[in-house]
Amino acid sequence: MTEDRLKKACLFMSACKIHTLIACHPKHVYYLSGFSTTARPYWQIGQTCCLISQNGLRALILPKPWGKEFSSVSVFQVVEYSGGAEGCAQTIAALLPGQSDVKVGADLTWMNTPLFRALSKEAPHISLLDEHPVLAWCRMDKDLSEIQALYQACKISDHALQKAGLLIREGSIEQEIQTALDSQMIQEGSLGGGFTTKVISGSNGSFPHHVAGNHQISAKSATIVDLSASVNHYESDSARTYLTESPAQKECSELSCIHQGICEILAQLPKKLRPGVPVSDIDRFVRKELSRLRPDALQAGTIGHGVGLHAHEYPDITPDSSELLQENMVLAIEPALYLPGHWGIRIENMFHIHCSATDIMNELEASYGHL
């Protein structure tokens, strides 16, 4: 898999006329080389970097003594450094091309300031370009191992969402439910997730990024549960909304009608998610359908996004996106409506796009939540 990813990265580098690429984000390093540390976060062990170039350079730069953790891949040269940012910069600079007219890309948003300054000093002839598009485009096209990990993570998410349906009742506390769901996902093998588990009910649910608190769930209310599991570094993203209403109340309830309407939107998506379809078309369809349900309710800034090494990654499902859907993309699409100060309803499924069909990755029905 590493060789395939490197070839793909070099193709995109060539298209962007980038000769050498410096990856600093821990997940970018993992994506290209397979190296990761799970025992300690990167800010404790020091900066790790991965360098690849069009002339065949494949270098993994690690702070001493962490190279010993690495099961070497034959195509990579492991280079250890000491001396903090200055030592790392000296090691990188020694591997960079000597010509000033050669383009070098780096994920600048993840290169810390001391390393950037030290590298500018060690290699003043190099102007670093933002390489974000290169790896963002690479990561949109998932290989089999990535897709399998995402299916496993999605399954763990489904089990947690199913447990939420057993815990959410009038009088339940948001934080207590969050703790129980996080514990279950860890027991099933999740190594954290892409974001803090959200259990938000009533008026809290009208704020999309609210977090669980001591709020008590009330009768005749909607509770959003939005969570992420992580398997082999790949993160799921799924959500359900639970209605604490009696069967009689659901017959004429506005919350129930909106809940059902959002489920129907999600049910139509597999036929619309096809390679070659503009991402903006998906945004347009979902927003139009949401407006029909409740024109005065607020919609989220993004209707969905890519899923992979991060629970939220490229592309964003927005009206101004220029991307086209492609085979082997994995997307999370989350139609939602919010009435400020009153309620929010969000239901999110993950989708795997094939060449001729699209699969809903969640086994748990979108309609799950009518308690």
CSV table of C-alpha atoms in Angstrom, one decimal:
chain,number,residue,atom,x,y,z
A,1,MET,CA,0.0,0.0,0.0
A,2,THR,CA,2.9,2.4,0.8
A,3,GLU,CA,4.3,2.1,-2.7
A,4,ASP,CA,0.9,2.9,-4.3
A,5,ARG,CA,0.4,5.9,-2.1
A,6,LEU,CA,3.8,7.2,-2.9
A,7,LYS,CA,3.2,6.9,-6.6
A,8,LYS,CA,-0.1,8.6,-6.3
A,9,ALA,CA,1.5,11.5,-4.3
A,10,CYS,CA,4.2,11.9,-6.9
A,11,LEU,CA,1.6,12.2,-9.6
A,12,PHE,CA,-0.1,15.0,-7.8
A,13,MET,CA,3.2,16.6,-6.9
A,14,SER,CA,4.1,16.6,-10.6
A,15,ALA,CA,0.7,18.2,-11.5
A,16,CYS,CA,1.5,20.9,-9.0
A,17,LYS,CA,5.1,21.2,-10.2
A,18,ILE,CA,6.4,20.3,-6.7
A,19,HIS,CA,9.8,18.6,-6.6
A,20,THR,CA,10.1,17.7,-2.9
A,21,LEU,CA,7.4,17.4,-0.3
A,22,ILE,CA,7.8,17.7,3.5
A,23,ALA,CA,5.0,16.1,5.5
A,24,CYS,CA,4.9,17.2,9.1
A,25,HIS,CA,1.3,16.3,10.2
A,26,PRO,CA,1.5,13.0,12.1
A,27,LYS,CA,-1.3,11.5,10.0
A,28,HIS,CA,0.4,12.6,6.8
A,29,VAL,CA,3.6,10.9,8.0
A,30,TYR,CA,1.6,7.8,8.7
A,31,TYR,CA,-0.2,7.9,5.3
A,32,LEU,CA,3.0,8.1,3.4
A,33,SER,CA,5.3,5.9,5.4
A,34,GLY,CA,3.3,3.8,7.9
A,35,PHE,CA,5.1,5.3,10.9
A,36,SER,CA,3.1,6.3,14.0
A,37,THR,CA,3.4,6.5,17.7
A,38,THR,CA,0.4,5.6,19.8
A,39,ALA,CA,2.1,5.6,23.2
A,40,ARG,CA,2.8,9.3,23.2
A,41,PRO,CA,1.5,12.3,21.2
A,42,TYR,CA,3.9,14.1,18.8
A,43,TRP,CA,4.4,17.1,21.0
A,44,GLN,CA,6.0,14.9,23.6
A,45,ILE,CA,8.4,12.9,21.3
A,46,GLY,CA,9.2,15.8,19.0
A,47,GLN,CA,8.6,16.6,15.3
A,48,THR,CA,8.5,13.7,12.9
A,49,CYS,CA,8.7,14.4,9.1
A,50,CYS,CA,8.5,12.5,5.9
A,51,LEU,CA,10.3,13.7,2.8
A,52,ILE,CA,9.6,12.4,-0.7
A,53,SER,CA,10.8,13.8,-4.0
A,54,GLN,CA,10.5,13.3,-7.7
A,55,ASN,CA,14.1,12.0,-7.9
A,56,GLY,CA,13.3,9.0,-5.6
A,57,LEU,CA,14.2,10.4,-2.2
A,58,ARG,CA,12.2,8.7,0.6
A,59,ALA,CA,13.3,9.8,4.0
A,60,LEU,CA,11.6,9.4,7.4
A,61,ILE,CA,13.0,11.9,9.9
A,62,LEU,CA,12.5,11.0,13.5
A,63,PRO,CA,13.8,12.4,16.8
A,64,LYS,CA,16.1,10.0,18.7
A,65,PRO,CA,15.4,7.4,19.9
A,66,TRP,CA,12.0,6.9,18.3
A,67,GLY,CA,13.4,5.4,15.1
A,68,LYS,CA,13.6,2.1,17.1
A,69,GLU,CA,9.8,2.0,17.2
A,70,PHE,CA,9.6,2.0,13.4
A,71,SER,CA,9.2,-1.3,11.4
A,72,SER,CA,11.1,-0.2,8.4
A,73,VAL,CA,9.6,0.0,4.9
A,74,SER,CA,12.2,-0.9,2.3
A,75,VAL,CA,11.6,2.3,0.3
A,76,PHE,CA,12.3,4.6,3.3
A,77,GLN,CA,15.6,5.8,4.7
A,78,VAL,CA,15.2,6.4,8.5
A,79,VAL,CA,17.2,9.4,9.7
A,80,GLU,CA,17.3,10.3,13.4
A,81,TYR,CA,18.1,13.7,14.7
A,82,SER,CA,18.7,15.4,18.1
A,83,GLY,CA,18.8,19.0,19.1
A,84,GLY,CA,15.1,20.0,18.8
A,85,ALA,CA,13.9,22.2,16.0
A,86,GLU,CA,17.4,23.2,15.0
A,87,GLY,CA,18.6,19.6,14.6
A,88,CYS,CA,15.4,18.7,12.7
A,89,ALA,CA,15.9,21.7,10.4
A,90,GLN,CA,19.6,20.8,9.7
A,91,THR,CA,18.6,17.2,8.9
A,92,ILE,CA,15.8,18.4,6.5
A,93,ALA,CA,18.0,21.0,4.9
A,94,ALA,CA,20.7,18.4,4.1
A,95,LEU,CA,18.2,16.5,2.1
A,96,LEU,CA,16.7,19.4,0.1
A,97,PRO,CA,17.7,20.3,-3.4
A,98,GLY,CA,20.4,22.9,-3.7
A,99,GLN,CA,18.7,24.9,-6.5
A,100,SER,CA,16.5,27.9,-5.6
A,101,ASP,CA,14.3,27.3,-8.6
A,102,VAL,CA,13.0,23.9,-7.4
A,103,LYS,CA,9.6,24.0,-5.7
A,104,VAL,CA,9.4,22.5,-2.2
A,105,GLY,CA,6.0,21.9,-0.6
A,106,ALA,CA,5.2,21.4,3.1
A,107,ASP,CA,2.1,21.2,5.2
A,108,LEU,CA,2.7,24.6,6.7
A,109,THR,CA,-0.3,24.6,9.0
A,110,TRP,CA,1.4,21.8,10.9
A,111,MET,CA,5.0,22.9,10.7
A,112,ASN,CA,5.6,24.6,14.1
A,113,THR,CA,7.0,28.0,14.2
A,114,PRO,CA,10.5,27.1,15.7
A,115,LEU,CA,11.0,24.5,12.9
A,116,PHE,CA,9.8,26.9,10.2
A,117,ARG,CA,12.2,29.6,11.4
A,118,ALA,CA,15.1,27.1,11.8
A,119,LEU,CA,14.5,25.7,8.3
A,120,SER,CA,14.4,29.2,6.8
A,121,LYS,CA,17.8,29.8,8.3
A,122,GLU,CA,19.3,26.5,7.3
A,123,ALA,CA,17.9,26.6,3.7
A,124,PRO,CA,17.4,30.3,2.8
A,125,HIS,CA,17.3,29.5,-0.9
A,126,ILE,CA,14.1,27.5,-0.5
A,127,SER,CA,10.6,29.0,-0.5
A,128,LEU,CA,8.2,26.6,1.0
A,129,LEU,CA,4.8,26.2,-0.7
A,130,ASP,CA,1.7,24.9,1.0
A,131,GLU,CA,1.3,21.3,-0.1
A,132,HIS,CA,-2.2,20.8,1.4
A,133,PRO,CA,-3.8,20.2,-2.0
A,134,VAL,CA,-1.4,17.4,-2.9
A,135,LEU,CA,-2.2,15.1,0.1
A,136,ALA,CA,-5.9,16.3,0.3
A,137,TRP,CA,-6.4,15.0,-3.3
A,138,CYS,CA,-4.4,11.8,-2.6
A,139,ARG,CA,-6.5,11.0,0.5
A,140,MET,CA,-9.9,11.4,-1.3
A,141,ASP,CA,-9.2,8.2,-3.2
A,142,LYS,CA,-9.2,5.5,-0.5
A,143,ASP,CA,-7.5,2.1,-1.0
A,144,LEU,CA,-9.0,-1.2,0.3
A,145,SER,CA,-7.2,-1.1,3.7
A,146,GLU,CA,-8.5,2.4,4.4
A,147,ILE,CA,-12.1,1.5,3.4
A,148,GLN,CA,-12.0,-1.6,5.6
A,149,ALA,CA,-10.8,0.4,8.6
A,150,LEU,CA,-13.6,3.0,8.0
A,151,TYR,CA,-16.2,0.2,7.9
A,152,GLN,CA,-14.9,-1.1,11.2
A,153,ALA,CA,-14.9,2.4,12.8
A,154,CYS,CA,-18.4,2.9,11.5
A,155,LYS,CA,-19.6,-0.3,13.0
A,156,ILE,CA,-18.3,0.8,16.4
A,157,SER,CA,-20.1,4.1,16.0
A,158,ASP,CA,-23.3,2.3,15.1
A,159,HIS,CA,-23.1,0.2,18.3
A,160,ALA,CA,-22.6,3.3,20.4
A,161,LEU,CA,-25.6,5.1,18.7
A,162,GLN,CA,-27.7,2.0,19.4
A,163,LYS,CA,-26.7,2.1,23.0
A,164,ALA,CA,-27.6,5.8,23.1
A,165,GLY,CA,-31.2,4.8,22.2
A,166,LEU,CA,-31.3,2.7,25.4
A,167,LEU,CA,-29.9,5.4,27.6
A,168,ILE,CA,-31.8,8.5,26.4
A,169,ARG,CA,-34.9,9.0,28.5
A,170,GLU,CA,-36.6,11.9,30.2
A,171,GLY,CA,-34.4,12.9,33.2
A,172,SER,CA,-31.2,11.4,31.7
A,173,ILE,CA,-28.0,13.6,31.9
A,174,GLU,CA,-26.1,14.5,28.8
A,175,GLN,CA,-22.6,14.0,30.3
A,176,GLU,CA,-23.5,10.6,31.8
A,177,ILE,CA,-24.7,9.3,28.4
A,178,GLN,CA,-21.5,10.7,26.8
A,179,THR,CA,-19.3,8.9,29.3
A,180,ALA,CA,-21.1,5.6,28.7
A,181,LEU,CA,-20.8,5.8,24.9
A,182,ASP,CA,-17.1,6.7,25.0
A,183,SER,CA,-16.5,3.8,27.3
A,184,GLN,CA,-18.3,1.4,25.0
A,185,MET,CA,-16.4,2.5,21.9
A,186,ILE,CA,-13.1,2.1,23.7
A,187,GLN,CA,-14.1,-1.4,24.8
A,188,GLU,CA,-14.9,-2.3,21.2
A,189,GLY,CA,-11.4,-1.2,20.1
A,190,SER,CA,-11.7,2.5,19.2
A,191,LEU,CA,-8.5,4.5,19.9
A,192,GLY,CA,-10.2,7.8,20.5
A,193,GLY,CA,-12.0,9.6,17.8
A,194,GLY,CA,-12.0,12.7,15.6
A,195,PHE,CA,-13.9,14.9,18.0
A,196,THR,CA,-15.6,15.0,21.4
A,197,THR,CA,-18.7,12.9,21.6
A,198,LYS,CA,-21.8,15.2,21.5
A,199,VAL,CA,-24.9,14.5,23.4
A,200,ILE,CA,-27.0,17.6,23.2
A,201,SER,CA,-30.7,18.0,23.8
A,202,GLY,CA,-33.4,20.5,23.8
A,203,SER,CA,-32.2,24.1,23.3
A,204,ASN,CA,-28.6,22.9,23.5
A,205,GLY,CA,-29.2,20.9,20.3
A,206,SER,CA,-29.9,24.2,18.4
A,207,PHE,CA,-26.1,24.9,18.6
A,208,PRO,CA,-24.4,22.5,16.2
A,209,HIS,CA,-21.1,22.3,18.1
A,210,HIS,CA,-22.4,22.4,21.7
A,211,VAL,CA,-20.9,19.7,24.0
A,212,ALA,CA,-22.5,17.6,26.6
A,213,GLY,CA,-23.2,19.1,30.0
A,214,ASN,CA,-25.3,18.6,33.1
A,215,HIS,CA,-28.4,19.3,31.1
A,216,GLN,CA,-31.3,17.0,31.8
A,217,ILE,CA,-33.2,15.5,28.9
A,218,SER,CA,-36.8,16.6,28.9
A,219,ALA,CA,-40.0,15.1,27.5
A,220,LYS,CA,-41.1,16.1,24.0
A,221,SER,CA,-37.5,17.0,23.0
A,222,ALA,CA,-34.9,16.1,20.5
A,223,THR,CA,-31.4,14.8,21.5
A,224,ILE,CA,-28.6,14.8,19.0
A,225,VAL,CA,-25.8,12.2,19.4
A,226,ASP,CA,-22.8,12.8,17.1
A,227,LEU,CA,-19.7,10.7,17.6
A,228,SER,CA,-16.5,9.3,16.1
A,229,ALA,CA,-14.6,6.0,16.5
A,230,SER,CA,-11.0,5.4,15.4
A,231,VAL,CA,-9.7,2.1,13.9
A,232,ASN,CA,-6.1,1.9,12.6
A,233,HIS,CA,-6.0,5.7,12.6
A,234,TYR,CA,-9.2,6.0,10.5
A,235,GLU,CA,-12.1,7.9,12.0
A,236,SER,CA,-15.8,7.5,11.5
A,237,ASP,CA,-18.4,10.2,11.8
A,238,SER,CA,-22.1,9.4,12.4
A,239,ALA,CA,-25.1,11.0,14.2
A,240,ARG,CA,-28.6,10.2,15.1
A,241,THR,CA,-31.4,12.3,16.7
A,242,TYR,CA,-33.6,10.8,19.5
A,243,LEU,CA,-37.1,12.0,20.1
A,244,THR,CA,-38.5,11.6,23.7
A,245,GLU,CA,-42.1,11.5,22.6
A,246,SER,CA,-44.9,9.1,23.1
A,247,PRO,CA,-46.3,7.2,20.0
A,248,ALA,CA,-49.5,9.4,20.2
A,249,GLN,CA,-47.4,12.6,20.3
A,250,LYS,CA,-45.4,11.5,17.3
A,251,GLU,CA,-48.5,11.3,15.1
A,252,CYS,CA,-48.7,15.1,14.7
A,253,SER,CA,-45.4,16.3,16.1
A,254,GLU,CA,-43.3,18.7,14.1
A,255,LEU,CA,-40.1,17.2,15.4
A,256,SER,CA,-41.2,13.8,14.2
A,257,CYS,CA,-42.1,15.1,10.7
A,258,ILE,CA,-38.7,16.8,10.4
A,259,HIS,CA,-36.9,13.7,11.6
A,260,GLN,CA,-38.7,11.6,9.0
A,261,GLY,CA,-38.1,14.2,6.3
A,262,ILE,CA,-34.3,14.1,7.0
A,263,CYS,CA,-34.3,10.3,6.9
A,264,GLU,CA,-36.0,10.5,3.5
A,265,ILE,CA,-33.3,12.9,2.2
A,266,LEU,CA,-30.6,10.5,3.3
A,267,ALA,CA,-32.4,7.6,1.6
A,268,GLN,CA,-32.2,9.4,-1.7
A,269,LEU,CA,-28.5,10.0,-1.6
A,270,PRO,CA,-27.1,6.7,-2.8
A,271,LYS,CA,-28.7,7.3,-6.2
A,272,LYS,CA,-27.2,10.8,-6.4
A,273,LEU,CA,-23.7,10.0,-5.2
A,274,ARG,CA,-22.0,8.9,-8.4
A,275,PRO,CA,-18.5,9.4,-9.8
A,276,GLY,CA,-18.4,12.6,-11.9
A,277,VAL,CA,-21.3,14.4,-10.1
A,278,PRO,CA,-20.3,17.8,-8.9
A,279,VAL,CA,-20.0,18.1,-5.1
A,280,SER,CA,-22.0,21.3,-5.3
A,281,ASP,CA,-24.9,19.5,-6.8
A,282,ILE,CA,-25.2,17.3,-3.7
A,283,ASP,CA,-25.1,20.5,-1.5
A,284,ARG,CA,-27.8,22.1,-3.7
A,285,PHE,CA,-30.1,19.0,-3.5
A,286,VAL,CA,-29.9,18.6,0.3
A,287,ARG,CA,-30.4,22.3,1.1
A,288,LYS,CA,-33.4,22.5,-1.2
A,289,GLU,CA,-35.0,19.5,0.5
A,290,LEU,CA,-34.2,20.9,4.0
A,291,SER,CA,-35.8,24.2,3.0
A,292,ARG,CA,-39.0,22.4,2.1
A,293,LEU,CA,-39.2,20.8,5.6
A,294,ARG,CA,-38.8,24.1,7.5
A,295,PRO,CA,-37.9,27.2,5.5
A,296,ASP,CA,-37.2,29.4,8.6
A,297,ALA,CA,-34.9,26.9,10.4
A,298,LEU,CA,-31.1,27.3,10.1
A,299,GLN,CA,-29.0,24.9,8.1
A,300,ALA,CA,-25.3,24.0,8.8
A,301,GLY,CA,-22.4,25.7,7.0
A,302,THR,CA,-21.5,22.4,5.4
A,303,ILE,CA,-23.8,19.5,4.5
A,304,GLY,CA,-21.1,17.0,4.7
A,305,HIS,CA,-17.4,16.2,4.1
A,306,GLY,CA,-14.9,13.5,3.4
A,307,VAL,CA,-14.0,11.0,6.0
A,308,GLY,CA,-10.7,9.1,6.4
A,309,LEU,CA,-7.6,9.7,8.6
A,310,HIS,CA,-9.6,12.6,10.0
A,311,ALA,CA,-13.3,12.5,10.8
A,312,HIS,CA,-13.6,15.7,8.8
A,313,GLU,CA,-11.4,16.0,5.7
A,314,TYR,CA,-11.5,17.1,2.1
A,315,PRO,CA,-13.8,17.6,0.2
A,316,ASP,CA,-16.3,19.7,2.0
A,317,ILE,CA,-19.9,19.4,0.7
A,318,THR,CA,-20.4,23.2,0.0
A,319,PRO,CA,-22.1,25.2,-2.8
A,320,ASP,CA,-18.8,26.6,-4.0
A,321,SER,CA,-16.9,23.3,-4.2
A,322,SER,CA,-15.2,22.7,-7.5
A,323,GLU,CA,-14.6,19.0,-6.8
A,324,LEU,CA,-16.3,16.1,-8.6
A,325,LEU,CA,-17.3,12.9,-6.8
A,326,GLN,CA,-15.0,10.0,-7.6
A,327,GLU,CA,-14.8,6.3,-7.1
A,328,ASN,CA,-13.5,5.1,-3.7
A,329,MET,CA,-14.5,8.4,-1.9
A,330,VAL,CA,-15.9,8.0,1.6
A,331,LEU,CA,-18.2,10.8,2.6
A,332,ALA,CA,-20.2,11.7,5.7
A,333,ILE,CA,-23.4,13.6,4.9
A,334,GLU,CA,-25.4,15.2,7.7
A,335,PRO,CA,-28.6,17.0,6.8
A,336,ALA,CA,-29.7,19.1,9.8
A,337,LEU,CA,-32.1,21.8,10.8
A,338,TYR,CA,-31.8,24.1,13.9
A,339,LEU,CA,-34.3,26.3,15.5
A,340,PRO,CA,-32.2,28.6,17.8
A,341,GLY,CA,-33.2,28.4,21.4
A,342,HIS,CA,-35.5,25.4,20.8
A,343,TRP,CA,-34.2,22.3,19.1
A,344,GLY,CA,-31.8,20.8,16.6
A,345,ILE,CA,-32.2,17.6,14.4
A,346,ARG,CA,-29.1,16.1,12.7
A,347,ILE,CA,-28.8,12.7,11.2
A,348,GLU,CA,-25.5,11.6,9.6
A,349,ASN,CA,-24.6,8.6,7.5
A,350,MET,CA,-21.3,7.6,5.9
A,351,PHE,CA,-21.3,6.6,2.2
A,352,HIS,CA,-18.8,4.6,0.2
A,353,ILE,CA,-18.8,5.5,-3.6
A,354,HIS,CA,-18.2,2.7,-6.0
A,355,CYS,CA,-17.9,3.0,-9.8
A,356,SER,CA,-21.5,2.0,-10.4
A,357,ALA,CA,-23.2,2.2,-6.9
A,358,THR,CA,-22.9,3.8,-3.5
A,359,ASP,CA,-23.2,1.9,-0.2
A,360,ILE,CA,-24.5,3.3,3.0
A,361,MET,CA,-21.8,2.2,5.5
A,362,ASN,CA,-24.0,2.5,8.6
A,363,GLU,CA,-25.9,-0.6,9.5
A,364,LEU,CA,-28.1,1.3,12.0
A,365,GLU,CA,-31.1,2.8,10.2
A,366,ALA,CA,-31.2,6.5,9.9
A,367,SER,CA,-34.7,6.4,11.4
A,368,TYR,CA,-33.4,4.9,14.6
A,369,GLY,CA,-34.2,7.5,17.2
A,370,HIS,CA,-38.0,7.3,17.5
A,371,LEU,CA,-37.7,6.0,21.1
